[in-house]
Tab-separated table of C-alpha atoms in Angstrom:
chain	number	residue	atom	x	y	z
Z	1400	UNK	CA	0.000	0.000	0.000
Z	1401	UNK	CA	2.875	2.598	0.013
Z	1402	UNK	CA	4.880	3.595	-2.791
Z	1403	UNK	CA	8.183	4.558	-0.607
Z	1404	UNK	CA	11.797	3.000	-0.325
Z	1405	UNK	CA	11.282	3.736	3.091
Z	1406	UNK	CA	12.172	-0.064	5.166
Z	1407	UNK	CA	8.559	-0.298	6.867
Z	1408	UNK	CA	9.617	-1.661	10.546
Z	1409	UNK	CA	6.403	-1.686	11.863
Z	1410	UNK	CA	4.456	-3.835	14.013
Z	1411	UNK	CA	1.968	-5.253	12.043
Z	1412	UNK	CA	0.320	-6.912	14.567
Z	1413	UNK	CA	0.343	-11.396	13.114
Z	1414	UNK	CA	-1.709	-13.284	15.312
Z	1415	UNK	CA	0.252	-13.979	18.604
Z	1416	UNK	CA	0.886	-10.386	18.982
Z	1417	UNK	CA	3.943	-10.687	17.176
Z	1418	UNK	CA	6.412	-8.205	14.644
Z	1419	UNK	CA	6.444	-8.535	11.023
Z	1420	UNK	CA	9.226	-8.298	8.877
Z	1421	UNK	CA	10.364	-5.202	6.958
Z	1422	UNK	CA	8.465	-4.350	4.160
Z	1423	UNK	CA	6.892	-2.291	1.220
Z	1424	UNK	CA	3.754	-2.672	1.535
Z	1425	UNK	CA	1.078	-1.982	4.663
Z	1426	UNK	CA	-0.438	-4.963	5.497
Z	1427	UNK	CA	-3.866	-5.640	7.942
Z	1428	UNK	CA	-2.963	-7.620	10.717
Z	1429	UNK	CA	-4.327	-11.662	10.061
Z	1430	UNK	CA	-6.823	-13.013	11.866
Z	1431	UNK	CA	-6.756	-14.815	15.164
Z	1432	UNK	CA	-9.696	-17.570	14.994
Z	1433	UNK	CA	-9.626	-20.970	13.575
Z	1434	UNK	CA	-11.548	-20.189	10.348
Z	1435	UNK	CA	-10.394	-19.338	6.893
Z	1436	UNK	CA	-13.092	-16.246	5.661
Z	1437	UNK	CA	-14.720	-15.795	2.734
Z	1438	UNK	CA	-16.068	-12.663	1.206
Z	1439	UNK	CA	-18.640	-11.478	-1.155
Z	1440	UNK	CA	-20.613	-8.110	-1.647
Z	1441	UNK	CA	-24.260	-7.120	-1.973
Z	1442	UNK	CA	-25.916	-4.607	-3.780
Z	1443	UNK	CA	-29.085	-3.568	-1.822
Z	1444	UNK	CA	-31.756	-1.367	-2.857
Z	1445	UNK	CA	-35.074	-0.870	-1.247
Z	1446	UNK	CA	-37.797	-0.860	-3.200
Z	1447	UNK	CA	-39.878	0.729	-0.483
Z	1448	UNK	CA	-38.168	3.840	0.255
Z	1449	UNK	CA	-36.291	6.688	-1.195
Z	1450	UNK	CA	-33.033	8.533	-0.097
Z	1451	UNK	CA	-33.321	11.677	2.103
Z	1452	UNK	CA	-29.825	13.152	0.721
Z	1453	UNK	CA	-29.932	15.850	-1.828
Z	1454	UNK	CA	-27.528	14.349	-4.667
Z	1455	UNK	CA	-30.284	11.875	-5.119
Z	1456	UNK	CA	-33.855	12.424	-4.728
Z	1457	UNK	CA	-36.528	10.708	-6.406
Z	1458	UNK	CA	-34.121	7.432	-6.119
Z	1459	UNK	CA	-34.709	4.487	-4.192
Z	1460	UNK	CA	-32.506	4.130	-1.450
Z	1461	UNK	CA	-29.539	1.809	-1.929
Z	1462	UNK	CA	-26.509	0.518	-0.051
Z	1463	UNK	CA	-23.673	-2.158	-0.268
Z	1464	UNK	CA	-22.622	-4.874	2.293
Z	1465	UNK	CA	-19.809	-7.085	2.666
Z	1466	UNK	CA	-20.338	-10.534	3.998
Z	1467	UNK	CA	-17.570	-11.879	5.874
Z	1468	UNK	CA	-17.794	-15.856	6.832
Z	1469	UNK	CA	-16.185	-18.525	7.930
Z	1470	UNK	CA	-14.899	-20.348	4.794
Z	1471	UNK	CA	-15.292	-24.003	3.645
Z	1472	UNK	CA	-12.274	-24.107	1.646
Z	1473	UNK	CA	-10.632	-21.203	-0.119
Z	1474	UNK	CA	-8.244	-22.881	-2.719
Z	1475	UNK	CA	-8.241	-21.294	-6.148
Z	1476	UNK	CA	-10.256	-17.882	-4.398
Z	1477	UNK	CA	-8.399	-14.977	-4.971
Z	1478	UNK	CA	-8.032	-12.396	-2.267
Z	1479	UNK	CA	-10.077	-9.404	-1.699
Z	1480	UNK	CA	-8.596	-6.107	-1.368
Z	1481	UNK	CA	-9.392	-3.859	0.974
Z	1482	UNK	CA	-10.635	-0.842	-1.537
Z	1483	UNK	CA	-12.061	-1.339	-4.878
Z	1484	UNK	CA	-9.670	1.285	-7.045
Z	1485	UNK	CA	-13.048	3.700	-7.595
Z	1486	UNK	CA	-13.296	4.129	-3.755
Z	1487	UNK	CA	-9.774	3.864	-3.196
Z	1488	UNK	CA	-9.564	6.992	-5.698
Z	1489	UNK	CA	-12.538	9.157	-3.931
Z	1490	UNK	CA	-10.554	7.953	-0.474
Z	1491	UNK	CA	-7.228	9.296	-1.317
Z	1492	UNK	CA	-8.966	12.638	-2.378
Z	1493	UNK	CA	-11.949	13.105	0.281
Z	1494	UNK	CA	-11.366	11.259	3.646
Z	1495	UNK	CA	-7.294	12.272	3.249
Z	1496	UNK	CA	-7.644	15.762	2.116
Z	1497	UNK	CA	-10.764	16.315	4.567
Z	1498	UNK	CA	-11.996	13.637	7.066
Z	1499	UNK	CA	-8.571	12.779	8.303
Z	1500	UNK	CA	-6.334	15.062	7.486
Z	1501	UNK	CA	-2.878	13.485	9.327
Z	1502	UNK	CA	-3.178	10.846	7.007
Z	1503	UNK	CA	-0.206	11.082	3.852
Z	1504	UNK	CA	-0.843	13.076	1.268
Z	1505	UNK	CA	0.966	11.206	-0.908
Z	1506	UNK	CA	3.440	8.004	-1.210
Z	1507	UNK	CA	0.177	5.785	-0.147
Z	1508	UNK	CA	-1.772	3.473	-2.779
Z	1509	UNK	CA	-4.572	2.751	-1.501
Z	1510	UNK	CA	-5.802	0.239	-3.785
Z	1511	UNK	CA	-2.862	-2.001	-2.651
Z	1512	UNK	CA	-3.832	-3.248	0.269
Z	1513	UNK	CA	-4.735	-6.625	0.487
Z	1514	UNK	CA	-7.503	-8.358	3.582
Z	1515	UNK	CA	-7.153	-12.025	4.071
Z	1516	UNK	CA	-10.583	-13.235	3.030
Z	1517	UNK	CA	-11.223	-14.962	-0.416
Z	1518	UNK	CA	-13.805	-13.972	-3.521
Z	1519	UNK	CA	-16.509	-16.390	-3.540
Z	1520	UNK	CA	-15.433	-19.246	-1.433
Z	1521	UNK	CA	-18.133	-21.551	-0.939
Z	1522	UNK	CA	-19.355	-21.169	3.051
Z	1523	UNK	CA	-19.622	-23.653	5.950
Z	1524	UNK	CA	-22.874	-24.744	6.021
Z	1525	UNK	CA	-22.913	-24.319	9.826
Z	1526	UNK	CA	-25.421	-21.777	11.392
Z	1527	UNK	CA	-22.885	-19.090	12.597
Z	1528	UNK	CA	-24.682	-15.834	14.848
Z	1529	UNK	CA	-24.465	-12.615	12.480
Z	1530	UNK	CA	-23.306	-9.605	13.236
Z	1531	UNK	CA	-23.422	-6.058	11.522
Z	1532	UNK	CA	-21.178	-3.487	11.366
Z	1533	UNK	CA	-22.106	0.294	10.633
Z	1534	UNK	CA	-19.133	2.514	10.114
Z	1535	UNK	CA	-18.273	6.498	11.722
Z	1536	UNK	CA	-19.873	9.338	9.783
Z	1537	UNK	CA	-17.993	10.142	6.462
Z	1538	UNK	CA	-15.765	6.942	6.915
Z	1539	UNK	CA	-16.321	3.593	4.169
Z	1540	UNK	CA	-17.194	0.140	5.783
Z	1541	UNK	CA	-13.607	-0.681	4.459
Z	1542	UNK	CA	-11.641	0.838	7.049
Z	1543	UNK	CA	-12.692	-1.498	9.648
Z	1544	UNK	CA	-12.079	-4.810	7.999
Z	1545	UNK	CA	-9.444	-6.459	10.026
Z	1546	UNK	CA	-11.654	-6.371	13.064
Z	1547	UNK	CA	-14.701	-7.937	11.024
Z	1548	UNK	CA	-12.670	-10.819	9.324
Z	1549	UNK	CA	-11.264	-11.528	12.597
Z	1550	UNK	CA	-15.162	-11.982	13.854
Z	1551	UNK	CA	-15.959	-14.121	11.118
Z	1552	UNK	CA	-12.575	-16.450	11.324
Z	1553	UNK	CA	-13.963	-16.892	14.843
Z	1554	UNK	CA	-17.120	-18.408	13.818
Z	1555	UNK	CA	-19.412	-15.243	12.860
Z	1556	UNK	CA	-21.145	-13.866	9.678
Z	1557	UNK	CA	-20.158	-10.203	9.545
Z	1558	UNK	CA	-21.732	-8.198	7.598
Z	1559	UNK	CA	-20.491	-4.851	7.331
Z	1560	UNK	CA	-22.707	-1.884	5.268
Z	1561	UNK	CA	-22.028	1.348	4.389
Z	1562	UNK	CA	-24.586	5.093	4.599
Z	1563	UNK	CA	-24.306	6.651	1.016
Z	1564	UNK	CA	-24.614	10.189	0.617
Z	1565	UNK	CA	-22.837	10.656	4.301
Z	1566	UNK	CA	-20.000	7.914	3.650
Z	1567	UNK	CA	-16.849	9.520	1.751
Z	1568	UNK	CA	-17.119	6.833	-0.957
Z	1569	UNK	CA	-19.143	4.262	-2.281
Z	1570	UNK	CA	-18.413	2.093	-4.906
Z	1571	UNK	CA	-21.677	0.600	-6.705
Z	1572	UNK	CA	-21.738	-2.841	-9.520
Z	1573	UNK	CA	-20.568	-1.229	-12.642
Z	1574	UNK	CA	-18.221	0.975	-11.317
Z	1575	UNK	CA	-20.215	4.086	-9.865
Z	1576	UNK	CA	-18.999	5.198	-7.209
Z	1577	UNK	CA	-21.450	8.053	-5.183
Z	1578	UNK	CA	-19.734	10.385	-2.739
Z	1579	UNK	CA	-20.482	12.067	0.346
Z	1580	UNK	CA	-23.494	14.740	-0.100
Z	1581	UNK	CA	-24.702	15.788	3.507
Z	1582	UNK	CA	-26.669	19.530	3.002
Z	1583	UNK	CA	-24.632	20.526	6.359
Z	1584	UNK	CA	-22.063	19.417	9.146
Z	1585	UNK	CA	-24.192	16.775	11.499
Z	1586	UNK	CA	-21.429	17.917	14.498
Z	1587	UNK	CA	-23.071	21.518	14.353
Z	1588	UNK	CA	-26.410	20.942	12.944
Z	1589	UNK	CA	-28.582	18.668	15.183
Z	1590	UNK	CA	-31.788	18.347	12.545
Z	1591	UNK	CA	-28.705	16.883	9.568
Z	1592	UNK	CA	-27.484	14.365	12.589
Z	1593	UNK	CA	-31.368	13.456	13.807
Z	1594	UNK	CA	-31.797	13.151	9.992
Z	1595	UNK	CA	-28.364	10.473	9.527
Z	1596	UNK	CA	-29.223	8.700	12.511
Z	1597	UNK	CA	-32.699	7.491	10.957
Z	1598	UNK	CA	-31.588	6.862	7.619
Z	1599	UNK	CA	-29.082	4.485	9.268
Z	1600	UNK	CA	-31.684	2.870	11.386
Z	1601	UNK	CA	-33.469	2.556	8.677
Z	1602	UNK	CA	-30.782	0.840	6.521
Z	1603	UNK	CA	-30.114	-1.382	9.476
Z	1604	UNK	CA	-33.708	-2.650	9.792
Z	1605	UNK	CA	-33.485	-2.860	5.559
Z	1606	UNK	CA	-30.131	-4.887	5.947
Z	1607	UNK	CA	-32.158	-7.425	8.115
Z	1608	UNK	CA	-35.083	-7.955	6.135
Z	1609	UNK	CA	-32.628	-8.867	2.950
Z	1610	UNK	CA	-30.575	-11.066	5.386
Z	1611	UNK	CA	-33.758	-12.708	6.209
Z	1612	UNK	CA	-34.288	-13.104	2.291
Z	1613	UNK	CA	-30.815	-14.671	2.402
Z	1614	UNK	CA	-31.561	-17.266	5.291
Z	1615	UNK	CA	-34.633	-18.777	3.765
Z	1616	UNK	CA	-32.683	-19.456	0.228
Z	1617	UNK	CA	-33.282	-16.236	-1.689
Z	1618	UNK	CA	-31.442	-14.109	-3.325
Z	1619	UNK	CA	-31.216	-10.155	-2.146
Z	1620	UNK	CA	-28.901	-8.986	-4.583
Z	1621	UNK	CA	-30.363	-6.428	-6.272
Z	1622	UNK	CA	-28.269	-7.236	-9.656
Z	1623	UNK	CA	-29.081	-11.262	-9.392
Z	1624	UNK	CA	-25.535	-11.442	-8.972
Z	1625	UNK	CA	-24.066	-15.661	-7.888
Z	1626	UNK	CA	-23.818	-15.709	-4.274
Z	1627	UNK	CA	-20.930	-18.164	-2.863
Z	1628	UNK	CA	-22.175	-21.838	-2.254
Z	1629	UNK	CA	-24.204	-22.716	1.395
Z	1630	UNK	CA	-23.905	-18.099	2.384
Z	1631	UNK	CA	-27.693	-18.423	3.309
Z	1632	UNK	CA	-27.441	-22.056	5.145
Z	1633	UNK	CA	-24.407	-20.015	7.544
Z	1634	UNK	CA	-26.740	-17.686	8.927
Z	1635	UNK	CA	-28.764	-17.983	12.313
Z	1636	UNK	CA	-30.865	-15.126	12.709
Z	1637	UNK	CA	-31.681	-15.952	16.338
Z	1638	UNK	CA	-28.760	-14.559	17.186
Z	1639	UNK	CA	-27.685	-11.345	15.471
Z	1640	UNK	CA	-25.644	-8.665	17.207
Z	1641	UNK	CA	-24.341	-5.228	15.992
Z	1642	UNK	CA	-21.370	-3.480	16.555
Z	1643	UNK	CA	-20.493	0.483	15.368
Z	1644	UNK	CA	-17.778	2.837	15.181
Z	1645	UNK	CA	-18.786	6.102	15.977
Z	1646	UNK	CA	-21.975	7.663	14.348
Z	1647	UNK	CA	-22.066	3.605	13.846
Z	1648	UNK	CA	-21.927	3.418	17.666
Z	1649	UNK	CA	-24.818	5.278	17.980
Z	1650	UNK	CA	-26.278	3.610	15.326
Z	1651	UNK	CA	-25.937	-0.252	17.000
Z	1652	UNK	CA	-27.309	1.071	20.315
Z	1653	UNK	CA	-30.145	2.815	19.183
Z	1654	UNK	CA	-30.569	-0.029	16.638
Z	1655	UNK	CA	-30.918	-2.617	19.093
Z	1656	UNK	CA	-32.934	-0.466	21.071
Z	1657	UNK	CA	-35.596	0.004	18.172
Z	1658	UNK	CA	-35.163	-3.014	16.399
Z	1659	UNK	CA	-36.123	-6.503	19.039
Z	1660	UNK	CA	-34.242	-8.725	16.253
Z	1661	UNK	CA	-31.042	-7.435	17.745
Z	1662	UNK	CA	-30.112	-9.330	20.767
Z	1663	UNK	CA	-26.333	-7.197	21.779
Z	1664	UNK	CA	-24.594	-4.041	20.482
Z	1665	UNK	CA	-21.417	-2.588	20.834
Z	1666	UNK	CA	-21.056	0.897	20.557
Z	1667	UNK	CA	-17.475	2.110	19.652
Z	1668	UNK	CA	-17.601	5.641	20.921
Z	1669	UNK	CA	-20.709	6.884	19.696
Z	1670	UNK	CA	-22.673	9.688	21.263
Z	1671	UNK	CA	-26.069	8.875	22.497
Z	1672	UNK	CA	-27.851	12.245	22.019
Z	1673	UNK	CA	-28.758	14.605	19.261
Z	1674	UNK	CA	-26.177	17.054	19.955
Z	1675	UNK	CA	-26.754	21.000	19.669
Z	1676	UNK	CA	-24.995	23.645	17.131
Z	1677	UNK	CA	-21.955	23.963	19.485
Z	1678	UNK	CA	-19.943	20.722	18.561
Z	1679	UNK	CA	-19.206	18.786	21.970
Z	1680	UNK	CA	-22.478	20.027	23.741
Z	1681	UNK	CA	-25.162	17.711	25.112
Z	1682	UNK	CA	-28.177	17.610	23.256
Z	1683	UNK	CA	-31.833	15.993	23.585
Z	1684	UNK	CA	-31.097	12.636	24.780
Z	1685	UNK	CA	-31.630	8.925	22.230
Z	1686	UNK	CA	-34.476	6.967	23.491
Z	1687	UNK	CA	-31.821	4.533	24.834
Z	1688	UNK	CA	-30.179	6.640	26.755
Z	1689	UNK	CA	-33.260	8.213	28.187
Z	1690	UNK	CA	-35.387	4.779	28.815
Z	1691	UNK	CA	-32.467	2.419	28.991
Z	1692	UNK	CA	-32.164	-1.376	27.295
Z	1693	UNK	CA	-33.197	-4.421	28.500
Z	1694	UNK	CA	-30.426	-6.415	26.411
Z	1695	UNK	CA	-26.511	-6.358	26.590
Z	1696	UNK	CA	-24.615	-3.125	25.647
Z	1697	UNK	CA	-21.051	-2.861	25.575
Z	1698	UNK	CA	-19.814	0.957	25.854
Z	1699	UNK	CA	-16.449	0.725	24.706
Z	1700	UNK	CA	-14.379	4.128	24.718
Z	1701	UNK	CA	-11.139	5.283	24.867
Z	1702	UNK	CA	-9.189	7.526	27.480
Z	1703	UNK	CA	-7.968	9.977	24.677
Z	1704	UNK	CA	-11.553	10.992	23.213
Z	1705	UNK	CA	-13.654	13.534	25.503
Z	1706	UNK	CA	-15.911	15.922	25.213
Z	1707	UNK	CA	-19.047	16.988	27.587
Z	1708	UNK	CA	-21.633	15.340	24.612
Z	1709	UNK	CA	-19.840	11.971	25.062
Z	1710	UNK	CA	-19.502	11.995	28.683
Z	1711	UNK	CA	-23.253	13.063	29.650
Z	1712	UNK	CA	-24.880	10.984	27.046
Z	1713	UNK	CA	-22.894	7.970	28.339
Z	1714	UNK	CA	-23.642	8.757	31.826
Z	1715	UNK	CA	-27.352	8.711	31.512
Z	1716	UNK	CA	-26.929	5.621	29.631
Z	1717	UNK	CA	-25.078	3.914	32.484
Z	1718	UNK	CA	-27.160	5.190	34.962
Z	1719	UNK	CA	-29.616	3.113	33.940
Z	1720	UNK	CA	-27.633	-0.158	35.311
Z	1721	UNK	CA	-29.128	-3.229	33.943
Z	1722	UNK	CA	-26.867	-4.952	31.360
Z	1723	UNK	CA	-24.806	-2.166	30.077
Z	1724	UNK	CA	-21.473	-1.815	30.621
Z	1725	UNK	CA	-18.501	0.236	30.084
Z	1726	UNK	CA	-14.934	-0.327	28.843
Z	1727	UNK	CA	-12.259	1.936	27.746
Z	1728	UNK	CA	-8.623	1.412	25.991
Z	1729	UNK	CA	-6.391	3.573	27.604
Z	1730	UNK	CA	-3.522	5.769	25.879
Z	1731	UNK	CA	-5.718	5.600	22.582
Z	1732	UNK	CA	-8.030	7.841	21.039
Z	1733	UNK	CA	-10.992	7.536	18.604
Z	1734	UNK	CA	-10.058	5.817	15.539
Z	1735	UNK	CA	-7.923	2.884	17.515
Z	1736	UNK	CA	-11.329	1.244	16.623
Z	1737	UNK	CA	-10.865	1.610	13.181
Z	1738	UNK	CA	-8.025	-0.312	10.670
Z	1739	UNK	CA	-5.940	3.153	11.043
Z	1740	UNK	CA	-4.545	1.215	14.410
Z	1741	UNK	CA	-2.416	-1.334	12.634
Z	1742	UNK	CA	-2.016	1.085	9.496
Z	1743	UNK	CA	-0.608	4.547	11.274
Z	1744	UNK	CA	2.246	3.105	12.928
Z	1745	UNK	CA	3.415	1.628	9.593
Z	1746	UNK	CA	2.666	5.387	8.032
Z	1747	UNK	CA	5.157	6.494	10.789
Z	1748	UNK	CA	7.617	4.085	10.436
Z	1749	UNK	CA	8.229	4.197	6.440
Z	1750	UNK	CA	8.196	8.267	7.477
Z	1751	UNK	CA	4.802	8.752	5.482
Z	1752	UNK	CA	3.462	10.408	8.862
Z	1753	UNK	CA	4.685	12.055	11.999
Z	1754	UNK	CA	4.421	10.852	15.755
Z	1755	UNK	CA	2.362	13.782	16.230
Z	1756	UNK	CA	-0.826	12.753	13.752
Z	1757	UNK	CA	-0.174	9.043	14.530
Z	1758	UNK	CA	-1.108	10.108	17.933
Z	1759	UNK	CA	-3.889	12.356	17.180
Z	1760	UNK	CA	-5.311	9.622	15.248
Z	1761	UNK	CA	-5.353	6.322	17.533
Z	1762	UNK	CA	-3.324	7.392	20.334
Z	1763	UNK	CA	0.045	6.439	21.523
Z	1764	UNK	CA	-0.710	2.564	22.186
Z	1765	UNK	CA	1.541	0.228	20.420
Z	1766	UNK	CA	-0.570	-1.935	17.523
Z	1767	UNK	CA	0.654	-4.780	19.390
Z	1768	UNK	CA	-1.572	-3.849	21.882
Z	1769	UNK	CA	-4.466	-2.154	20.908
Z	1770	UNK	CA	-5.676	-4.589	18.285
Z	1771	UNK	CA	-5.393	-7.991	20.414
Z	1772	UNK	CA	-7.314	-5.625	22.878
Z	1773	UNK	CA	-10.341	-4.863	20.884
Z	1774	UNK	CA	-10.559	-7.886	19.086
Z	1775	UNK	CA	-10.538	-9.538	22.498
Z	1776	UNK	CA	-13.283	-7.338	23.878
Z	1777	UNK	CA	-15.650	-7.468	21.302
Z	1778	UNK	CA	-15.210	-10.624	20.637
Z	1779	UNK	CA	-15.959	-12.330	24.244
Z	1780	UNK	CA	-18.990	-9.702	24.505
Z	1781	UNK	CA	-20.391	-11.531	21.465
Z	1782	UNK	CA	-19.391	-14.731	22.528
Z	1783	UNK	CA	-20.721	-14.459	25.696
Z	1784	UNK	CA	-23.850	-13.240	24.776
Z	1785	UNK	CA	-24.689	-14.756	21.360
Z	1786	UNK	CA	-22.878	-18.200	21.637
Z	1787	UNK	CA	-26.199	-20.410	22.867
């Protein structure tokens, strides 16, 4: 993934906790579970609703998913990248220029990068609990893949979906690729954020109806595409949980809260209010955090990531007892949750990025350590509570 003669020294984080070898290239750290994973992509679009976001009214609302899953065999499957070259393109130019701006401006292909989960491999035809992922405001479903194909090597279906039209990039069949269009900042305009939180709960409830399509033999591919052998025969949808990254934080605890199909969530940092037009401020509260949840939440958080929204939003949530809890990764900040982890320190290291926006972005903890630590959380919270 970067085009440097810089030795990258890295710690790219193999299973075992242990250091790669110099190299060219960034790499996503392997996964940990037992499994081999195979991959495919959907193309959803519901029939019964249209998009809210200006660069495409009239339309009916569509998304894409990746399916992660545990793998029957994956000889002769090629490997997925991480980025399609379309959204890698919009990537380098949006989320680097705007979204996160102490990534490298240059020296970084971001096509390159390769996951470690195979095109089409036929699945395991074992019911497997399914989880979805919703990414951070303005941020692809791709950045967070080593976390989800370490899920599904440990025995889950993962399936991971972006928001277009408040996602940087989204690459559609065909080549199309459909860029962020928001009509204002959701950190400083609480009617745009009320309006992105129910478009995602929306696509979440969407996602699960298809899935359900999926499970009873059908096909929810919009385009008809061929779906890898025994996908639908891997999914038990008795036991689905959810798990979000910021805006996709608040998006799996509100989800579960609205939606009785989801039995556990994981928020990654989210904020459980509306917010006001001063960015940080508390606004009018979710009905989660106002009524509380009578199923598991995990309220994972990090020690490096305040602000008074986050902290009195939380707070109400907790106070509710029950079966939330709380968790934080110390000497990291927001987007340890995120692939950036494993890939900043190898930024750093080939000289692509300083010590100083390394930090900014996912703290100071070593890769080493921070992604055998989430893994290991959100993985035993799902285990624990999904693994009947």
């Amino acid at each position: 993934m970067l085009r440097t003669t810089a030795v990258v020294t890295a710690a790219l984080l193999i299973a075992g906790g242990g250091v790669a070898q110099a190299a060219d290239t960034v790499r996503l750290p392997a996964p940990t579970g037992p499994h081999r994973v195979g991959v495919t992509t959907l193309h959803l679009v519901d029939r019964d609703r249209l998009d809210p976001w200006p660069d495409a009214v009239g339309r009916n609302r569509e998304l894409m998913a990746t399916v992660f899953y545990p793998a029957h065999d994956v000889r002769s499957y090629p490997v997925a990248p991480q980025m399609t070259p379309g959204a890698a393109e919009k990537f380098a130019w949006l989320d680097v220029n705007h979204a996160h701006p102490e990534l490298p401006k240059s020296g970084v292909d971001w096509a390159a990068t390769r996951t470690h989960s195979h095109i089409g491999a036929p699945a395991l035809p074992v019911r497997r609990p399914v989880l979805l992922y919703s990414p951070g405001a303005a941020d692809p479903r791709t950045v967070n893949t080593a976390l989800a194909e370490d899920l599904a090597s440990r025995g889950y279906v993962v399936v991971s979906f972006d928001h277009p039209g408040e996602t940087s990039e989204v690459e559609f069949p065909g080549g199309r690729v459909r860029i962020i269009a928001l009509p204002a900042d959701p950190r400083t305009n609480p009617d745009v954020f009320r309006a992105m939180i129910d478009t995602r709960l929306a696509d979440t409830g969407f996602v699960l109806d298809r899935l359900e399509v999926l499970a009873r033999g059908g096909n929810p591919d919009a385009d008809g595409k061929a779906l890898p052998k025994h996908l639908g025969r891997a999914l038990d949808l008795r036991r689905i949980g959810m798990y979000g990254h910021s805006a996709g934080g608040t998006t799996a605890a509100e989800g579960m809260y609205e939606d009785r199909r989801i039995d556990a969530a994981v928020n990654l940092e989210g904020y459980l209010d509306h917010g006001t037009a001063q960015p940080g401020q508390p606004g009018e509260l979710l009905p989660i955090a106002r009524n509380g949840v009578d199923r598991p939440l995990l309220l994972l958080g990090t020690d490096g990531y305040r602000d008074a929204r986050y902290d009195s939003s939380w707070a109400a949530m907790l106070a509710h007892g029950g079966r939330t809890t709380h968790r934080e990764v110390t000497d990291a900040t927001h987007w340890v949750f995120t692939d950036f982890a494993a890939m900043a320190p190898q930024f750093q290291a080939a000289g692509l990025m300083t010590e100083a926006d390394r930090v900014k972005l996912v703290g100071a903890i070593a890769p080493t350590r921070s992604v055998p630590l989430v893994r290991g959380i959100v993985g035993s919270f799902f285990d624990r509570h999904l693994r009947r």
